[in-house]
CSV table of C-alpha atoms and ligand atoms in Angstrom, one decimal:
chain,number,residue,atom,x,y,z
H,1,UNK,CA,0.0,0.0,0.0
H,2,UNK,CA,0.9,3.6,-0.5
H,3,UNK,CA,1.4,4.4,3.0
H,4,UNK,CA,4.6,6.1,4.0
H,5,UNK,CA,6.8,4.1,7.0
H,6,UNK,CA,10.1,5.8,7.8
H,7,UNK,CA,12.3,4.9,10.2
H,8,UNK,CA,15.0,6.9,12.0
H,9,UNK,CA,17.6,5.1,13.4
H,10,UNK,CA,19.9,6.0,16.0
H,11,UNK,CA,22.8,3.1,16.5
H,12,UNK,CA,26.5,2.7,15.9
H,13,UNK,CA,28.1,3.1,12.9
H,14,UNK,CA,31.3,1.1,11.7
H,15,UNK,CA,33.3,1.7,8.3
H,16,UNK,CA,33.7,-1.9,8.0
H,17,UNK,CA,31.6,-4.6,8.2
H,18,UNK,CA,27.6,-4.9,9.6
H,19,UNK,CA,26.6,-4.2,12.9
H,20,UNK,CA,24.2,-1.3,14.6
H,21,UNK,CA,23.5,0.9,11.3
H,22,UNK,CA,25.0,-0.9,9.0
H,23,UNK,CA,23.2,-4.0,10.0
H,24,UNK,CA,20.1,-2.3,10.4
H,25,UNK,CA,19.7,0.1,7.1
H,26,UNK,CA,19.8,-2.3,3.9
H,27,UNK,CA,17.3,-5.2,5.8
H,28,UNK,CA,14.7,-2.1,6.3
H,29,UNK,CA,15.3,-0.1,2.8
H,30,UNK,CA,14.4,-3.7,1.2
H,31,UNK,CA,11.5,-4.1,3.2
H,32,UNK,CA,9.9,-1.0,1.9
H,33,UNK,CA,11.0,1.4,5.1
H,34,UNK,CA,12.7,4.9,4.2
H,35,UNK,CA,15.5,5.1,6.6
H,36,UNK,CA,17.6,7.8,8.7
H,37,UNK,CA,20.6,7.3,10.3
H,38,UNK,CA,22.3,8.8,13.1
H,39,UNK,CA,25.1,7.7,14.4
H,40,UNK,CA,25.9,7.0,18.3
H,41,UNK,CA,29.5,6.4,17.4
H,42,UNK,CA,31.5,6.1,14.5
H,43,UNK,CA,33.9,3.0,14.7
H,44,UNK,CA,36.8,1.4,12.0
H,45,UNK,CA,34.8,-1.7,13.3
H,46,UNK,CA,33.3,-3.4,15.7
H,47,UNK,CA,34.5,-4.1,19.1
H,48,UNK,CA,34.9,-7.7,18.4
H,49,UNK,CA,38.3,-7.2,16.6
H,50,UNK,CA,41.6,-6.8,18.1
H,51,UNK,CA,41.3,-2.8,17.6
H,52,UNK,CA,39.1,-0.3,17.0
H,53,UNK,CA,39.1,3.1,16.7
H,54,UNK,CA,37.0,5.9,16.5
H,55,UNK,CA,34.7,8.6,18.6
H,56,UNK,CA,31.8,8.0,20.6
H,57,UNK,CA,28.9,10.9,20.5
H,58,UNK,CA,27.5,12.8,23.5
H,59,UNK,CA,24.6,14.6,23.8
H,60,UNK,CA,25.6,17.9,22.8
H,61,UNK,CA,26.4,16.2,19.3
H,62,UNK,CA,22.8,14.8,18.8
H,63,UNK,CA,21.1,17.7,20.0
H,64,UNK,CA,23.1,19.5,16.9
H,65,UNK,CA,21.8,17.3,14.4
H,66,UNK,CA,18.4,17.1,15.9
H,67,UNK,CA,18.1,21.0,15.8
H,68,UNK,CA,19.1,21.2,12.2
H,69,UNK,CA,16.4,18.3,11.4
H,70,UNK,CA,13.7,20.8,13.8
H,71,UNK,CA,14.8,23.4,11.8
H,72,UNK,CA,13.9,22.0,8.4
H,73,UNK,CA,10.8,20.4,10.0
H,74,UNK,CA,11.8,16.9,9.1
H,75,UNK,CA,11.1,16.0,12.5
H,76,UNK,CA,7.3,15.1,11.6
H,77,UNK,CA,8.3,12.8,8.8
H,78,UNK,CA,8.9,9.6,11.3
H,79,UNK,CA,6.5,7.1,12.4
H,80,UNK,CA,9.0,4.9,13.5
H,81,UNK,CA,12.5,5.7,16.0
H,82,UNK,CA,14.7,3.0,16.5
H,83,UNK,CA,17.6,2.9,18.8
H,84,UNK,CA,20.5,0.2,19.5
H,85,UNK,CA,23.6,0.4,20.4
H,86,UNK,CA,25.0,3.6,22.5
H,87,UNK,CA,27.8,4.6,23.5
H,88,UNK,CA,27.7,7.3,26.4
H,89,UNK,CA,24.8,8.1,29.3
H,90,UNK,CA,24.3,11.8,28.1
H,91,UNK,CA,23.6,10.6,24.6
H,92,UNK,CA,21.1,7.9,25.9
H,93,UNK,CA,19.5,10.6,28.1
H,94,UNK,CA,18.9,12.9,25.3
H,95,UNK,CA,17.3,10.0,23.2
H,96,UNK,CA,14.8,9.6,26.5
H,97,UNK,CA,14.1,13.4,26.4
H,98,UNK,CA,13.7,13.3,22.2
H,99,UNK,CA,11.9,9.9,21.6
H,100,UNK,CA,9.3,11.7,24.7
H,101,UNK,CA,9.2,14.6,23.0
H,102,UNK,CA,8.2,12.8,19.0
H,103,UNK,CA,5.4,10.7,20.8
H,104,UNK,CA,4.0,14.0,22.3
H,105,UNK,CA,3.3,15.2,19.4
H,106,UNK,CA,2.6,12.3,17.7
H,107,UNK,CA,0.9,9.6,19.6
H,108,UNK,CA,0.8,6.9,16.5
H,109,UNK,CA,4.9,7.0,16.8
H,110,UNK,CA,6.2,3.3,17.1
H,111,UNK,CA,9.8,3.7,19.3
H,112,UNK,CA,11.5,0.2,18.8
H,113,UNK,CA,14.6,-0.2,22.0
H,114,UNK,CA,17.0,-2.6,21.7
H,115,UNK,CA,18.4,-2.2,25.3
H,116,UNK,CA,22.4,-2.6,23.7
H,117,UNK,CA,24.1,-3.6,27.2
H,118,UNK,CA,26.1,-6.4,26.6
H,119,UNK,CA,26.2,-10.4,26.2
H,120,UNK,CA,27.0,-13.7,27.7
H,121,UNK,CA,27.2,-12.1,31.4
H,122,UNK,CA,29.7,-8.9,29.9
H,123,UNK,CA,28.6,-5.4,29.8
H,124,UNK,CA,29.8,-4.0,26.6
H,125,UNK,CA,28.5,-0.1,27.5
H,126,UNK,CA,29.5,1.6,30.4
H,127,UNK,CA,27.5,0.3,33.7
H,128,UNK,CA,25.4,3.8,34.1
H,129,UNK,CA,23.6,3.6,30.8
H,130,UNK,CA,21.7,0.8,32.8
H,131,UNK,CA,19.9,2.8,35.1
H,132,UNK,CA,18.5,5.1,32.3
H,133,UNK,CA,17.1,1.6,30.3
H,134,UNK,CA,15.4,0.5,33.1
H,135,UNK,CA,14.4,3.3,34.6
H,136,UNK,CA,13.1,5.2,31.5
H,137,UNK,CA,13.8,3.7,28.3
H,138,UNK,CA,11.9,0.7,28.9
H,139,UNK,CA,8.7,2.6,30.0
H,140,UNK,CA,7.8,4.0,26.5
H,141,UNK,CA,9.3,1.1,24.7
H,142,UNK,CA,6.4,-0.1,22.1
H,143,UNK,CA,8.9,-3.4,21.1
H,144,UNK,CA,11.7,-3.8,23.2
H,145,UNK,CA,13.8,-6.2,21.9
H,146,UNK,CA,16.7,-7.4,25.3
H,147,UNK,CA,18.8,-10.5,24.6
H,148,UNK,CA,18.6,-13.1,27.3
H,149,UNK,CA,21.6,-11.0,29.5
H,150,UNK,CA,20.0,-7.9,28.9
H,151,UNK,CA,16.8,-9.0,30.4
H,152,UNK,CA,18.6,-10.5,33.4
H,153,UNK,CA,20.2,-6.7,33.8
H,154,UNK,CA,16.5,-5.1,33.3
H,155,UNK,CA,14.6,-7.3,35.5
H,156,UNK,CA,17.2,-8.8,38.0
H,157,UNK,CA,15.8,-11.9,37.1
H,158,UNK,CA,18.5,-14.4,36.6
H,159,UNK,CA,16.9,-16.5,33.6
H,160,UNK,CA,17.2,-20.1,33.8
H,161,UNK,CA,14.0,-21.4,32.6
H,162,UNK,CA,11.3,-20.3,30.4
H,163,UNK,CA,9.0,-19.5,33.3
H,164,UNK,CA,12.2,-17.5,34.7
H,165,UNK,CA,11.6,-16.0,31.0
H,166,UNK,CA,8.3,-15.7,31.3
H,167,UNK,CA,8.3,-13.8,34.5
H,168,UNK,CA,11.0,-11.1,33.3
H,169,UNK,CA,8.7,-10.7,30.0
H,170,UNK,CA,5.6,-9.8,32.6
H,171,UNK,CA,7.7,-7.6,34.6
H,172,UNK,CA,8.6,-5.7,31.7
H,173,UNK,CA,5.5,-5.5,30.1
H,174,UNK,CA,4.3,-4.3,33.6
H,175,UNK,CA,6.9,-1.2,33.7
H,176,UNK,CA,5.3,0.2,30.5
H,177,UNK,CA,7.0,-1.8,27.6
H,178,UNK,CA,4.1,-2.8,24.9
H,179,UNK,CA,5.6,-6.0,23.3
H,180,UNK,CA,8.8,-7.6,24.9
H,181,UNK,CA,10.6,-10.5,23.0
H,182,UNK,CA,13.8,-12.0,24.3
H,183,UNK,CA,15.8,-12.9,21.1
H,184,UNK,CA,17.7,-16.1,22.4
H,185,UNK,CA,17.6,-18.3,25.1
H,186,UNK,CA,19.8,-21.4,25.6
H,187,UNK,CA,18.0,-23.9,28.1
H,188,UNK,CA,20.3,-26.4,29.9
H,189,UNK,CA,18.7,-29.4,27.0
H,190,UNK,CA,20.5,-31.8,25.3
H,191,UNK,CA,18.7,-30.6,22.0
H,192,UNK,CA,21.0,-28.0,20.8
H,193,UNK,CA,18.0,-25.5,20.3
H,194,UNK,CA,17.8,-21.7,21.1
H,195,UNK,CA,14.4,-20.4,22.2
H,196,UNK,CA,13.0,-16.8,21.7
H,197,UNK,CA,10.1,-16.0,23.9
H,198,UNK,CA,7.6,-13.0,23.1
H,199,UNK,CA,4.7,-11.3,25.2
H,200,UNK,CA,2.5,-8.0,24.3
H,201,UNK,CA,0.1,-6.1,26.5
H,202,UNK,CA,-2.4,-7.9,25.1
H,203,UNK,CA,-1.5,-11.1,26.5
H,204,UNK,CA,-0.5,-12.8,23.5
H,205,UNK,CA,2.6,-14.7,23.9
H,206,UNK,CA,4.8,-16.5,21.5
H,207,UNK,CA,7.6,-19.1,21.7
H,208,UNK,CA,9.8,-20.3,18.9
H,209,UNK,CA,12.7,-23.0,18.9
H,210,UNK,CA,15.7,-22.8,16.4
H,211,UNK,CA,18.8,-24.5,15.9
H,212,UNK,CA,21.8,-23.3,17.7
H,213,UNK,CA,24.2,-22.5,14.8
H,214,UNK,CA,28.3,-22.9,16.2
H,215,UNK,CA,29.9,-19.5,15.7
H,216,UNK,CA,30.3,-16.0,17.5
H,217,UNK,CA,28.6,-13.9,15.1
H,218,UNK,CA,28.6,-9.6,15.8
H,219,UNK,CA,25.3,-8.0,14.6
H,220,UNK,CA,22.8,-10.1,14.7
H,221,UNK,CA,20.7,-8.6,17.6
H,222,UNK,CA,21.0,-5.5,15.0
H,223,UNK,CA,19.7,-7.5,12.5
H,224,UNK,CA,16.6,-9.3,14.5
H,225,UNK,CA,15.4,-6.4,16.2
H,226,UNK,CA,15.5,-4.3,12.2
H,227,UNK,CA,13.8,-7.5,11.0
H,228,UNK,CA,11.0,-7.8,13.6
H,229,UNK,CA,10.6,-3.7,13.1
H,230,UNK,CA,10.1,-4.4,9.3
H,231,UNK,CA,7.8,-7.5,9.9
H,232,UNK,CA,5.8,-5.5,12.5
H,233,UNK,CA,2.5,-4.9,11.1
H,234,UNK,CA,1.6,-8.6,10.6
H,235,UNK,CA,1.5,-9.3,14.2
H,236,UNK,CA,3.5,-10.6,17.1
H,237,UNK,CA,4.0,-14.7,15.7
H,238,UNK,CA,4.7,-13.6,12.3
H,239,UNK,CA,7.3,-10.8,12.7
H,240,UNK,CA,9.0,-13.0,15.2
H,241,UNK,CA,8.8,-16.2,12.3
H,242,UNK,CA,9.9,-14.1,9.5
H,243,UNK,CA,12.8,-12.6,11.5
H,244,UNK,CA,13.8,-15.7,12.9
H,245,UNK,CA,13.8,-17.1,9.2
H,246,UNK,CA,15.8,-14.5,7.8
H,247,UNK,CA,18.3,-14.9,10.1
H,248,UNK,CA,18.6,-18.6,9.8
H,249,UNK,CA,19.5,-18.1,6.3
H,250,UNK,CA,22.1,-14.9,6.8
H,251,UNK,CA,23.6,-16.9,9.5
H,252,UNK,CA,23.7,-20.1,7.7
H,253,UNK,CA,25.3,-18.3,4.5
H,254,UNK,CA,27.8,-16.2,6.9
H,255,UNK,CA,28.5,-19.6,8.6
H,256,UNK,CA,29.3,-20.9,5.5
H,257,UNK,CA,31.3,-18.1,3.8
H,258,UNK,CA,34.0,-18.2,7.1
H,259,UNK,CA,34.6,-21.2,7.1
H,260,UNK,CA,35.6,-21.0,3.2
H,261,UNK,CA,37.5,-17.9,4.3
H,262,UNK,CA,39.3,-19.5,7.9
H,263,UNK,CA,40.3,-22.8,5.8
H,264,UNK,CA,38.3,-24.6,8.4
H,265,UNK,CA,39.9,-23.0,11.4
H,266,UNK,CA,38.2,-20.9,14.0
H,267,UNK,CA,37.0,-17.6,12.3
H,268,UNK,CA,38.0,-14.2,12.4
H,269,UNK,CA,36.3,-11.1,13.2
H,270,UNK,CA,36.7,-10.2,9.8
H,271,UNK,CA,35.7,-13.7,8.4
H,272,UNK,CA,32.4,-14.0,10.4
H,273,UNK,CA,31.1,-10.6,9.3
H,274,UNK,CA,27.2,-11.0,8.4
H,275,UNK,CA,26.9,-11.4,4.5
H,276,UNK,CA,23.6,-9.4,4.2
H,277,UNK,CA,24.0,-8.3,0.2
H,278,UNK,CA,24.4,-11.6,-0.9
H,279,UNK,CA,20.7,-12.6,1.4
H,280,UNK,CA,19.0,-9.9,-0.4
H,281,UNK,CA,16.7,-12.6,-1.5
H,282,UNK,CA,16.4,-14.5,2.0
H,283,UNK,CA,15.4,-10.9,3.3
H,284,UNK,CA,12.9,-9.8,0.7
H,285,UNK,CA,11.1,-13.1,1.2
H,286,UNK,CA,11.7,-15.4,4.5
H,287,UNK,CA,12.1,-19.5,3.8
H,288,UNK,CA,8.7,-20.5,5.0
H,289,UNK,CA,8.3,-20.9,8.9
H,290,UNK,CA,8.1,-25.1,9.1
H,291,UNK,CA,11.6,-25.8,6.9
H,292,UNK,CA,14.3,-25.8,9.7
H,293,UNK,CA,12.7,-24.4,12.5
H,294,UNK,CA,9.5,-26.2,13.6
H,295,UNK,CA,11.3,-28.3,16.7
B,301,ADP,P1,22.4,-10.2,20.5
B,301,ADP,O1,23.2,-10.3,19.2
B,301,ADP,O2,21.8,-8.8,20.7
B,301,ADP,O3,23.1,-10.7,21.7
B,301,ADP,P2,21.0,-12.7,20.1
B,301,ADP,O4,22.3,-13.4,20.4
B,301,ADP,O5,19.8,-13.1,20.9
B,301,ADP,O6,21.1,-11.1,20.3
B,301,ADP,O7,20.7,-12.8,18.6
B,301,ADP,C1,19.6,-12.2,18.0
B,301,ADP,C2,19.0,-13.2,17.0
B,301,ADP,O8,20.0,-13.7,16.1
B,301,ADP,C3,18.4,-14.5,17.6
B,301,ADP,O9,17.1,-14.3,17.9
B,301,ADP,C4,18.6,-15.5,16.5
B,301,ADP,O10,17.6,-15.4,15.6
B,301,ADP,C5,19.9,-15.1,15.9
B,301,ADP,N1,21.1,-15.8,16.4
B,301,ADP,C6,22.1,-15.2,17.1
B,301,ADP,N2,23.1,-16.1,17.3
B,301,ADP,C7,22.7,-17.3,16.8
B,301,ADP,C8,23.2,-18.6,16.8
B,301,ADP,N3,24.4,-18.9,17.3
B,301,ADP,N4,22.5,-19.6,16.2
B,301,ADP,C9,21.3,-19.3,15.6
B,301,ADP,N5,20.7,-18.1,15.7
B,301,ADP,C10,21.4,-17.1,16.2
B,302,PLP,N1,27.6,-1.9,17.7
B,302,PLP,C1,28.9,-2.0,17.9
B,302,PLP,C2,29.9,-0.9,17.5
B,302,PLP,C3,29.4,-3.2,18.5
B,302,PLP,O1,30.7,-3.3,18.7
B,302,PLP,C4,28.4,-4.2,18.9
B,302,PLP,C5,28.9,-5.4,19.5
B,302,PLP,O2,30.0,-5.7,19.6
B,302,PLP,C6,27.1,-4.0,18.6
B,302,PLP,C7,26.7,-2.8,18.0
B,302,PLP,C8,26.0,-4.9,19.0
B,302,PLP,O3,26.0,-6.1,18.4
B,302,PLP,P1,24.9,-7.3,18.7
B,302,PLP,O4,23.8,-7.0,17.7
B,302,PLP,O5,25.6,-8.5,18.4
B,302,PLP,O6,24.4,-7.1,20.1
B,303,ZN,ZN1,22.2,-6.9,21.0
């Protein structure tokens, strides 16, 4: 339909390879979303290499671009803000202040958070951007979109089970978030299967099982949580299915393309970088739900 979505994206940007930004623009643009970036930082790459360089943003820095977008009264054009990963607490607490301001004057305004924190048990940001996640972010979240760590940090529930999962979904969704889905969970089972466990206001709740692929891949939370923003008007099930396919397949193909690249050995930052222009087609249309993923 002729309806206009446009996104505005506020994440990380690297020069090389496809994480925050760079992960999330070409998966929305082919999905039919216009799409504006700011950056949080700018990076060589991500912080999964031996290096990186670069400069993270503060708020000062946003409020600049922000003014000049006032100014121009581009502002109105968004129905849709979306924030990842970011870098400094003054930056975060100006998003709070902005994303507050864009629902105020327009209530429609869908503000997608992926609460960037960290993985595995490691915080990747610095430890006072959590306060301002749980304590405001996470109130005017319409999807918020935590990895299995990130919950644990929002909640304080340590998740072990899905009722553990469960629970930390219904204390989110009791704080203010709309729709919570934690992207990946790995259950002490024999079965080598992830889990991703959903809940919405309105009590619908969804779990899928996937197989557990064996690499470290940078990105992909970028690239679910842009997926399940593109997928979003068909519902809670199928934006989670379709974003779960789509990333089977780029993960799959990235899987595949390292270990071509590594010779078989353990891959490389640089080997296991997310090969999203060669899944154009994978992206455009998802494989169909009950192929590899129906456990
Ligand atoms: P983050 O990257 O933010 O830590 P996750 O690790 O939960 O978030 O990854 C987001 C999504 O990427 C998952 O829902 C899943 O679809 C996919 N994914 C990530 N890692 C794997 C993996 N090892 N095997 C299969 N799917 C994965
Ligand atoms: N942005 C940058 C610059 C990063 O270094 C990372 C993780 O290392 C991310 C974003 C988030 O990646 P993920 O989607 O895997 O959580
Ligand atoms: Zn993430």
């Amino acid at each position: 339909d002729s309806r206009q979505r446009h996104v505005l994206s506020i994440q990380s940007h690297v020069v090389h390879g496809r994480v925050g930004n760079t992960a999330a623009a070409f998966p929305l643009q082919l999905l039919g979303y216009e799409v504006d970036l700011i950056n949080s930082v700018q990076l060589s790459n991500h912080t999964g290499y031996p290096t990186f360089k670069g400069q993270v943003l503060e708020a000062a820095e946003l409020d600049v671009l922000l003014s000049g977008l006032r100014s121009n009264s581009l502002l109105s054009n968004y129905t849709h803000i979306l924030t990842g990963y970011i870098g400094s607490y003054s930056f975060l607490s100006k998003v709070y202040d902005f994303v507050r301001e864009m629902k105020g004057k327009n209530p429609n305004l869908i503000y997608v958070c992926d609460p960037v924190m960290g993985d595995n048990g490691q915080m990747y940001v610095p430890n006072d951007l959590l306060p301002v996640y749980r304590e405001r972010l996470v109130q005017i979240a319409d999807l918020l979109t935590p990895n299995c760590y990130e919950a644990e940090l929002l909640t304080g529930i340590s998740i072990k089970t899905e009722n553990d999962a469960q629970m930390a979904i219904e204390a989110l969704l009791k704080e203010g978030a709309k729709t919570v889905v934690i992207t990946s969970i790995e259950l002490n089972t024999d079965d080598n299967n992830l889990i991703l466990i959903a809940g919405n206001r309105e009590g619908e709740k969804v779990r899928l099982s996937y197989p557990k692929i064996r690499a470290q891949f940078t990105g992909t939370g970028d690239l679910f949580t842009a997926l399940l923003l593109g997928w979003n008007e068909h519902g809670l099930k199928v934006s989670c299915e379709k974003a779960l396919m789509t990333m089977q397949a780029v993960l799959k193909r990235t899987q595949e393309n390292a270990l071509r690249l590594s010779e078989g050995k353990v891959p490389s930052a640089e080997h296991i970088e997310l090969q999203l222009v060669r899944s154009k087609g994978d992206i455009e249309s998802p494989p169909p739900f009950h192929s590899s993923c129906n456990h």
